mmCIF file of C-alpha atoms and ligand atoms in Angstrom:
data_model
loop_
_atom_site.group_PDB
_atom_site.id
_atom_site.type_symbol
_atom_site.label_atom_id
_atom_site.label_comp_id
_atom_site.label_asym_id
_atom_site.label_seq_id
_atom_site.Cartn_x
_atom_site.Cartn_y
_atom_site.Cartn_z
ATOM 1 C CA MET A 1 0.025 -0.124 -0.040
ATOM 2 C CA ILE A 2 1.192 3.493 -0.685
ATOM 3 C CA THR A 3 1.283 5.622 2.538
ATOM 4 C CA PRO A 4 0.844 9.489 2.431
ATOM 5 C CA LEU A 5 3.769 11.935 2.347
ATOM 6 C CA ILE A 6 2.350 14.965 4.248
ATOM 7 C CA GLU A 7 3.759 18.388 4.324
ATOM 8 C CA TYR A 8 2.766 19.098 7.897
ATOM 9 C CA SER A 9 4.227 22.661 7.786
ATOM 10 C CA ASN A 10 6.305 24.469 5.200
ATOM 11 C CA ASN A 11 8.982 21.974 4.024
ATOM 12 C CA LEU A 12 8.363 19.488 6.900
ATOM 13 C CA LEU A 13 7.643 16.341 4.931
ATOM 14 C CA VAL A 14 6.599 13.347 6.930
ATOM 15 C CA LYS A 15 6.224 9.907 5.360
ATOM 16 C CA MET A 16 3.206 8.317 7.281
ATOM 17 C CA GLU A 17 4.320 4.851 7.872
ATOM 18 C CA ILE A 18 1.897 4.705 10.857
ATOM 19 C CA PHE A 19 -0.804 4.252 8.180
ATOM 20 C CA ASN A 20 0.991 1.230 6.692
ATOM 21 C CA ALA A 21 -0.364 -2.353 7.061
ATOM 22 C CA SER A 22 0.487 -3.440 10.704
ATOM 23 C CA GLY A 23 1.040 0.277 11.664
ATOM 24 C CA ASN A 24 4.642 0.686 10.833
ATOM 25 C CA HIS A 25 7.467 0.770 8.167
ATOM 26 C CA LYS A 26 8.783 -2.657 9.065
ATOM 27 C CA VAL A 27 6.143 -4.354 6.918
ATOM 28 C CA ARG A 28 8.004 -3.210 3.921
ATOM 29 C CA ALA A 29 11.066 -5.414 4.959
ATOM 30 C CA ALA A 30 8.719 -8.169 6.010
ATOM 31 C CA ARG A 31 6.822 -8.321 2.775
ATOM 32 C CA GLN A 32 9.916 -8.198 0.641
ATOM 33 C CA ILE A 33 11.665 -10.960 2.824
ATOM 34 C CA ILE A 34 8.591 -13.299 2.603
ATOM 35 C CA SER A 35 7.905 -12.730 -1.129
ATOM 36 C CA SER A 36 11.518 -13.177 -2.176
ATOM 37 C CA GLY A 37 11.714 -16.314 0.033
ATOM 38 C CA ILE A 38 8.714 -17.697 -1.736
ATOM 39 C CA GLU A 39 10.062 -16.804 -5.184
ATOM 40 C CA ARG A 40 13.374 -18.725 -4.391
ATOM 41 C CA GLY A 41 11.345 -21.639 -3.228
ATOM 42 C CA GLU A 42 12.815 -21.260 0.367
ATOM 43 C CA ILE A 43 9.256 -20.642 1.776
ATOM 44 C CA VAL A 44 6.310 -22.709 0.678
ATOM 45 C CA PRO A 45 2.769 -21.233 1.558
ATOM 46 C CA ASN A 46 0.911 -23.479 3.854
ATOM 47 C CA GLU A 47 3.892 -25.583 4.489
ATOM 48 C CA THR A 48 6.833 -23.530 5.932
ATOM 49 C CA THR A 49 6.945 -21.876 9.238
ATOM 50 C CA VAL A 50 8.506 -18.461 9.406
ATOM 51 C CA ILE A 51 10.415 -17.847 12.559
ATOM 52 C CA GLU A 52 12.128 -14.783 13.975
ATOM 53 C CA LYS A 53 13.176 -13.290 17.398
ATOM 54 C CA THR A 54 11.322 -10.015 17.711
ATOM 55 C CA GLY A 55 8.368 -8.594 19.518
ATOM 56 C CA GLY A 56 8.862 -5.209 17.900
ATOM 57 C CA ASN A 57 7.503 -3.727 14.807
ATOM 58 C CA PHE A 58 9.112 -6.180 12.504
ATOM 59 C CA GLY A 59 6.962 -8.888 14.353
ATOM 60 C CA PHE A 60 3.903 -6.836 13.447
ATOM 61 C CA GLY A 61 5.064 -6.394 9.851
ATOM 62 C CA LEU A 62 5.718 -10.204 9.614
ATOM 63 C CA ILE A 63 2.164 -11.122 10.826
ATOM 64 C CA SER A 64 0.753 -8.976 7.995
ATOM 65 C CA ALA A 65 3.027 -10.314 5.441
ATOM 66 C CA CYS A 66 2.725 -14.059 6.542
ATOM 67 C CA GLN A 67 -1.032 -13.706 6.494
ATOM 68 C CA GLU A 68 -0.880 -12.187 2.988
ATOM 69 C CA PHE A 69 1.202 -15.158 1.685
ATOM 70 C CA ASN A 70 -0.403 -17.923 3.802
ATOM 71 C CA VAL A 71 2.545 -18.728 5.974
ATOM 72 C CA ASP A 72 2.591 -19.716 9.623
ATOM 73 C CA LEU A 73 4.635 -17.338 12.038
ATOM 74 C CA HIS A 74 6.398 -18.297 15.151
ATOM 75 C CA LEU A 75 7.984 -15.511 17.190
ATOM 76 C CA ALA A 76 10.396 -15.629 20.193
ATOM 77 C CA VAL A 77 9.544 -12.357 22.105
ATOM 78 C CA SER A 78 11.692 -11.190 24.831
ATOM 79 C CA LEU A 79 9.786 -10.649 28.073
ATOM 80 C CA GLY A 80 11.186 -7.136 28.070
ATOM 81 C CA PHE A 81 8.475 -6.226 25.581
ATOM 82 C CA SER A 82 5.301 -4.844 27.146
ATOM 83 C CA LYS A 83 2.560 -7.440 27.949
ATOM 84 C CA ILE A 84 0.146 -5.531 25.731
ATOM 85 C CA LYS A 85 2.433 -5.864 22.804
ATOM 86 C CA ARG A 86 2.853 -9.582 23.404
ATOM 87 C CA GLN A 87 -0.920 -9.995 23.751
ATOM 88 C CA CYS A 88 -1.526 -8.017 20.550
ATOM 89 C CA LEU A 89 1.014 -10.181 18.629
ATOM 90 C CA GLU A 90 -0.735 -13.317 19.682
ATOM 91 C CA ASN A 91 -4.324 -11.888 19.034
ATOM 92 C CA LEU A 92 -3.189 -10.785 15.608
ATOM 93 C CA GLY A 93 -2.152 -14.380 14.692
ATOM 94 C CA ALA A 94 1.467 -14.974 15.708
ATOM 95 C CA THR A 95 2.435 -18.017 17.744
ATOM 96 C CA LEU A 96 4.693 -16.912 20.608
ATOM 97 C CA ILE A 97 7.190 -19.712 21.158
ATOM 98 C CA GLY A 98 9.395 -20.572 24.113
ATOM 99 C CA LYS A 99 7.528 -18.585 26.808
ATOM 100 C CA ASP A 100 8.747 -21.028 29.526
ATOM 101 C CA LEU A 101 12.294 -21.023 28.251
ATOM 102 C CA LEU A 102 12.339 -17.158 28.164
ATOM 103 C CA ALA A 103 10.858 -17.029 31.688
ATOM 104 C CA GLY A 104 13.703 -19.556 32.727
ATOM 105 C CA GLY A 105 16.354 -17.042 31.433
ATOM 106 C CA LYS A 106 16.862 -18.250 27.786
ATOM 107 C CA THR A 107 17.340 -15.458 25.224
ATOM 108 C CA PRO A 108 15.063 -15.164 22.247
ATOM 109 C CA LYS A 109 18.140 -16.077 20.117
ATOM 110 C CA GLU A 110 18.506 -19.358 21.940
ATOM 111 C CA VAL A 111 14.806 -19.954 21.669
ATOM 112 C CA VAL A 112 14.873 -19.748 17.875
ATOM 113 C CA GLU A 113 18.053 -21.652 17.507
ATOM 114 C CA TYR A 114 16.571 -25.032 18.663
ATOM 115 C CA PRO A 115 13.840 -25.408 16.092
ATOM 116 C CA ILE A 116 15.999 -24.006 13.252
ATOM 117 C CA GLU A 117 18.679 -26.702 14.123
ATOM 118 C CA ASN A 118 16.247 -29.456 14.742
ATOM 119 C CA GLN A 119 13.731 -29.274 11.909
ATOM 120 C CA GLU A 120 13.956 -32.760 10.708
ATOM 121 C CA SER A 121 13.010 -34.184 14.257
ATOM 122 C CA MET A 122 10.413 -31.571 14.784
ATOM 123 C CA GLU A 123 8.839 -32.392 11.420
ATOM 124 C CA ARG A 124 8.638 -28.800 10.463
ATOM 125 C CA LYS A 125 10.286 -26.697 7.776
ATOM 126 C CA TYR A 126 11.397 -23.313 9.216
ATOM 127 C CA PHE A 127 12.519 -20.115 7.495
ATOM 128 C CA PHE A 128 14.535 -17.793 9.740
ATOM 129 C CA THR A 129 13.966 -14.170 8.361
ATOM 130 C CA ASP A 130 17.051 -12.832 10.026
ATOM 131 C CA GLN A 131 16.149 -9.220 9.413
ATOM 132 C CA PHE A 132 19.698 -7.888 10.526
ATOM 133 C CA ASN A 133 21.305 -9.961 7.975
ATOM 134 C CA ASN A 134 18.890 -10.353 5.201
ATOM 135 C CA ILE A 135 19.330 -8.091 2.247
ATOM 136 C CA ASP A 136 15.718 -7.994 1.492
ATOM 137 C CA SER A 137 15.248 -5.837 4.558
ATOM 138 C CA LEU A 138 17.118 -3.189 2.438
ATOM 139 C CA ASN A 139 15.556 -4.133 -0.832
ATOM 140 C CA GLY A 140 12.051 -3.562 0.645
ATOM 141 C CA HIS A 141 12.890 0.185 0.928
ATOM 142 C CA ILE A 142 14.739 0.427 -2.150
ATOM 143 C CA ASN A 143 11.755 -1.103 -4.116
ATOM 144 C CA THR A 144 8.890 0.494 -2.343
ATOM 145 C CA THR A 145 9.354 3.226 0.294
ATOM 146 C CA GLY A 146 11.946 5.198 -1.637
ATOM 147 C CA PRO A 147 10.383 5.280 -5.054
ATOM 148 C CA GLU A 148 6.986 6.094 -3.338
ATOM 149 C CA ILE A 149 8.698 9.084 -1.815
ATOM 150 C CA ALA A 150 10.351 10.228 -4.977
ATOM 151 C CA ASN A 151 6.962 10.225 -6.711
ATOM 152 C CA GLN A 152 5.311 12.099 -3.931
ATOM 153 C CA LEU A 153 8.225 14.784 -3.606
ATOM 154 C CA LYS A 154 7.725 15.585 -7.368
ATOM 155 C CA LYS A 155 4.026 16.743 -6.564
ATOM 156 C CA ILE A 156 5.150 18.856 -3.636
ATOM 157 C CA THR A 157 8.548 20.524 -4.518
ATOM 158 C CA ASP A 158 10.708 21.304 -7.274
ATOM 159 C CA ARG A 159 13.851 21.193 -5.141
ATOM 160 C CA LYS A 160 16.113 18.325 -5.545
ATOM 161 C CA ASP A 161 18.100 18.853 -2.422
ATOM 162 C CA ILE A 162 16.525 17.020 0.526
ATOM 163 C CA TYR A 163 17.599 16.851 4.209
ATOM 164 C CA PHE A 164 16.642 13.270 5.393
ATOM 165 C CA VAL A 165 16.422 13.023 9.257
ATOM 166 C CA SER A 166 16.416 9.337 10.089
ATOM 167 C CA CYS A 167 17.305 6.938 12.692
ATOM 168 C CA ALA A 168 18.543 3.336 12.458
ATOM 169 C CA GLY A 169 17.938 -0.033 13.797
ATOM 170 C CA THR A 170 19.040 -2.272 11.038
ATOM 171 C CA GLY A 171 19.588 0.927 8.852
ATOM 172 C CA ALA A 172 17.562 -0.659 6.098
ATOM 173 C CA SER A 173 14.961 2.226 5.869
ATOM 174 C CA LEU A 174 17.534 4.981 6.017
ATOM 175 C CA MET A 175 19.799 3.459 3.325
ATOM 176 C CA GLY A 176 16.968 2.144 1.100
ATOM 177 C CA ILE A 177 15.338 5.438 0.956
ATOM 178 C CA ASN A 178 18.619 7.352 0.572
ATOM 179 C CA GLU A 179 19.532 4.840 -2.275
ATOM 180 C CA ALA A 180 16.086 5.198 -4.077
ATOM 181 C CA LEU A 181 16.069 9.060 -3.842
ATOM 182 C CA SER A 182 19.575 9.203 -5.186
ATOM 183 C CA ARG A 183 18.757 7.005 -8.238
ATOM 184 C CA GLU A 184 15.921 9.547 -8.904
ATOM 185 C CA GLY A 185 18.400 12.356 -9.020
ATOM 186 C CA TYR A 186 17.908 13.793 -5.589
ATOM 187 C CA SER A 187 20.833 15.228 -3.670
ATOM 188 C CA VAL A 188 20.163 13.805 -0.137
ATOM 189 C CA GLU A 189 21.895 14.911 2.966
ATOM 190 C CA VAL A 190 21.348 12.298 5.614
ATOM 191 C CA CYS A 191 21.217 13.164 9.417
ATOM 192 C CA LEU A 192 21.341 10.085 11.679
ATOM 193 C CA VAL A 193 19.483 10.560 14.925
ATOM 194 C CA GLU A 194 20.401 8.670 18.120
ATOM 195 C CA PRO A 195 19.570 8.902 21.793
ATOM 196 C CA ASP A 196 22.056 10.676 24.029
ATOM 197 C CA GLY A 197 24.580 8.132 25.256
ATOM 198 C CA CYS A 198 24.498 5.907 22.145
ATOM 199 C CA ASN A 199 26.734 6.142 19.052
ATOM 200 C CA SER A 200 26.340 3.380 16.627
ATOM 201 C CA LYS A 201 29.327 4.443 14.674
ATOM 202 C CA ASP A 202 31.656 3.715 17.671
ATOM 203 C CA ASN A 203 29.505 0.567 18.823
ATOM 204 C CA THR A 204 28.511 2.527 22.030
ATOM 205 C CA PHE A 205 25.028 1.806 23.368
ATOM 206 C CA THR A 206 23.226 2.478 26.696
ATOM 207 C CA ASP A 207 19.822 1.507 27.744
ATOM 208 C CA HIS A 208 17.129 3.953 26.446
ATOM 209 C CA ARG A 209 13.404 4.231 25.654
ATOM 210 C CA PHE A 210 13.712 5.103 21.986
ATOM 211 C CA GLU A 211 12.591 1.614 20.981
ATOM 212 C CA GLY A 212 13.693 0.592 17.502
ATOM 213 C CA MET A 213 16.718 2.881 17.069
ATOM 214 C CA SER A 214 20.202 2.305 18.330
ATOM 215 C CA VAL A 215 19.310 -1.197 19.320
ATOM 216 C CA GLY A 216 22.802 -2.422 20.651
ATOM 217 C CA VAL A 217 24.383 -3.505 17.403
ATOM 218 C CA VAL A 218 26.114 -1.295 14.701
ATOM 219 C CA PRO A 219 23.334 -1.057 12.072
ATOM 220 C CA PRO A 220 24.406 -3.649 9.429
ATOM 221 C CA PHE A 221 23.126 -1.802 6.296
ATOM 222 C CA ILE A 222 24.587 1.496 7.122
ATOM 223 C CA LYS A 223 27.343 2.891 5.021
ATOM 224 C CA TRP A 224 28.966 5.591 7.079
ATOM 225 C CA GLU A 225 29.951 7.878 4.149
ATOM 226 C CA VAL A 226 26.275 8.516 3.587
ATOM 227 C CA ILE A 227 25.750 10.079 7.056
ATOM 228 C CA LYS A 228 26.475 13.820 6.880
ATOM 229 C CA ASP A 229 25.223 14.799 10.203
ATOM 230 C CA HIS A 230 24.943 12.836 13.442
ATOM 231 C CA THR A 231 22.824 14.113 16.186
ATOM 232 C CA PHE A 232 21.979 13.008 19.708
ATOM 233 C CA VAL A 233 18.657 13.687 21.378
ATOM 234 C CA ASN A 234 17.731 13.328 25.126
ATOM 235 C CA GLN A 235 14.642 11.911 26.346
ATOM 236 C CA GLN A 236 12.965 15.265 27.434
ATOM 237 C CA ARG A 237 13.426 16.755 24.010
ATOM 238 C CA MET A 238 11.881 13.659 22.417
ATOM 239 C CA LEU A 239 8.845 13.866 24.725
ATOM 240 C CA ASP A 240 8.391 17.596 24.229
ATOM 241 C CA ALA A 241 8.526 16.880 20.394
ATOM 242 C CA LYS A 242 5.955 14.064 20.818
ATOM 243 C CA LYS A 243 3.547 16.527 22.633
ATOM 244 C CA LYS A 244 4.103 19.238 20.130
ATOM 245 C CA PHE A 245 3.442 17.060 17.142
ATOM 246 C CA PHE A 246 0.207 15.749 18.762
ATOM 247 C CA LEU A 247 -0.968 19.266 19.731
ATOM 248 C CA GLU A 248 -0.092 20.769 16.226
ATOM 249 C CA TYR A 249 -0.847 18.052 13.938
ATOM 250 C CA GLY A 250 -3.029 15.584 15.743
ATOM 251 C CA GLN A 251 -0.977 12.468 15.517
ATOM 252 C CA PHE A 252 0.749 10.706 18.516
ATOM 253 C CA LEU A 253 4.091 9.630 17.143
ATOM 254 C CA GLY A 254 6.333 6.861 18.547
ATOM 255 C CA ASN A 255 9.537 7.767 20.265
ATOM 256 C CA THR A 256 11.881 7.375 17.408
ATOM 257 C CA SER A 257 9.692 9.394 15.065
ATOM 258 C CA SER A 258 9.345 12.023 17.891
ATOM 259 C CA ALA A 259 13.274 12.282 18.195
ATOM 260 C CA CYS A 260 13.441 12.805 14.474
ATOM 261 C CA PHE A 261 10.719 15.392 14.616
ATOM 262 C CA HIS A 262 12.739 17.322 17.092
ATOM 263 C CA VAL A 263 15.843 17.207 14.922
ATOM 264 C CA ALA A 264 13.754 17.983 11.742
ATOM 265 C CA SER A 265 12.268 21.100 13.498
ATOM 266 C CA GLU A 266 15.643 22.406 14.534
ATOM 267 C CA ALA A 267 16.955 21.795 10.937
ATOM 268 C CA LEU A 268 14.153 23.859 9.508
ATOM 269 C CA LYS A 269 14.768 26.683 11.829
ATOM 270 C CA ARG A 270 18.320 26.980 10.314
ATOM 271 C CA GLU A 271 17.303 26.228 6.768
ATOM 272 C CA PRO A 272 13.587 26.862 6.413
ATOM 273 C CA ASP A 273 13.544 26.643 2.587
ATOM 274 C CA ARG A 274 15.074 23.185 2.230
ATOM 275 C CA PRO A 275 12.607 20.260 2.145
ATOM 276 C CA THR A 276 13.216 18.172 5.273
ATOM 277 C CA LEU A 277 12.030 14.610 5.297
ATOM 278 C CA MET A 278 11.371 12.372 8.157
ATOM 279 C CA ILE A 279 9.480 9.061 8.792
ATOM 280 C CA ALA A 280 6.510 8.473 11.212
ATOM 281 C CA TYR A 281 7.719 4.961 11.855
ATOM 282 C CA ASP A 282 5.066 3.985 14.305
ATOM 283 C CA HIS A 283 2.403 5.234 16.622
ATOM 284 C CA GLY A 284 2.895 6.702 20.163
ATOM 285 C CA LEU A 285 0.325 4.789 21.948
ATOM 286 C CA TRP A 286 2.643 1.733 22.099
ATOM 287 C CA TYR A 287 4.622 3.815 24.659
ATOM 288 C CA PRO A 288 2.046 5.051 27.136
ATOM 289 C CA GLU A 289 4.535 4.939 30.086
ATOM 290 C CA MET A 290 6.469 7.768 28.308
ATOM 291 C CA VAL A 291 4.894 10.696 30.037
ATOM 292 C CA SER A 292 6.792 13.990 30.302
ATOM 293 C CA LYS A 293 7.091 15.767 33.563
ATOM 294 C CA ASN A 294 5.937 19.224 32.378
HETATM 295 C C1 LIG B 301 9.875 2.473 15.944
HETATM 296 C C2 LIG B 301 10.919 2.211 15.039
HETATM 297 N N1 LIG B 301 11.694 3.229 14.513
HETATM 298 C C3 LIG B 301 12.824 3.093 13.703
HETATM 299 C C4 LIG B 301 13.279 1.745 13.425
HETATM 300 C C5 LIG B 301 14.463 1.582 12.551
HETATM 301 O O1 LIG B 301 14.291 1.053 11.257
HETATM 302 P P1 LIG B 301 15.305 0.304 10.556
HETATM 303 O O2 LIG B 301 15.377 -1.162 11.018
HETATM 304 O O3 LIG B 301 14.768 0.205 9.071
HETATM 305 O O4 LIG B 301 16.577 0.977 10.669
HETATM 306 C C6 LIG B 301 12.587 0.635 13.850
HETATM 307 C C7 LIG B 301 12.880 -0.801 13.584
HETATM 308 O O5 LIG B 301 12.489 -1.682 14.116
HETATM 309 C C8 LIG B 301 11.280 0.884 14.689
HETATM 310 O O6 LIG B 301 10.621 -0.194 15.164
#
């Protein structure tokens, strides 16, 4: 499906992935991974079980993609994810595996390893989507998100220089969009946003609540020469931005999108005439505990 690119205020362009199937941008990677797996014969609909260790947005994207292509989905979801998220994943059609093992201290990685390594004795055929190492994560954005944005930009502005404010988990959306826009003749300046205390380039990570970005590994798809600016946002600024976006534009953005909105707003103060692009990755209602003090 094509999600809207909305010009919320002069030159603030927001790609509304919160309106995508399953409510976020990760469905792009999920759909590409599943459809390519089917094309290569590695996934057989109604036969293969797709397996992944995630309870985040990629899990929701996979539910949507697996239902579209008639494939069963097993997820190992860390107990660190909120109960409501785990319940929703189940209600929407995923089977959550290894609950007892996880409660006993096993990691989601260990939980998915066993079935993958013992397919024969379990009499099941598994396909591990492996989003951090699967090139189709990137291809999903090169083939869909990026070209959509390029087409939509043409209708909004004649300018070819775009400031793209983005964060990275795998780095697939950042790199895929950058690649597709560059192919369409755009000159893209990418700003990578991270939470204070994290620096993916140096492999430095701290605990934070910006779920989905700076996830504890260097984003595998990032090519660092593409990153022109690198900006760090603290929790209060992110929360203030979330509030501002809701009050001004009526959408309750997730934490990563709110951090990007803060950085995009600052960039527009410096260069109001340059189109500044950001992604509304997901919805803020997943993060209700994030309430700002003031
Ligand atoms: C809310 C949110 N924002 C940003 C990202 C980063 O996306 P990508 O993996 O394409 O870098 C993710 C990834 O899971 C996410 O869930």
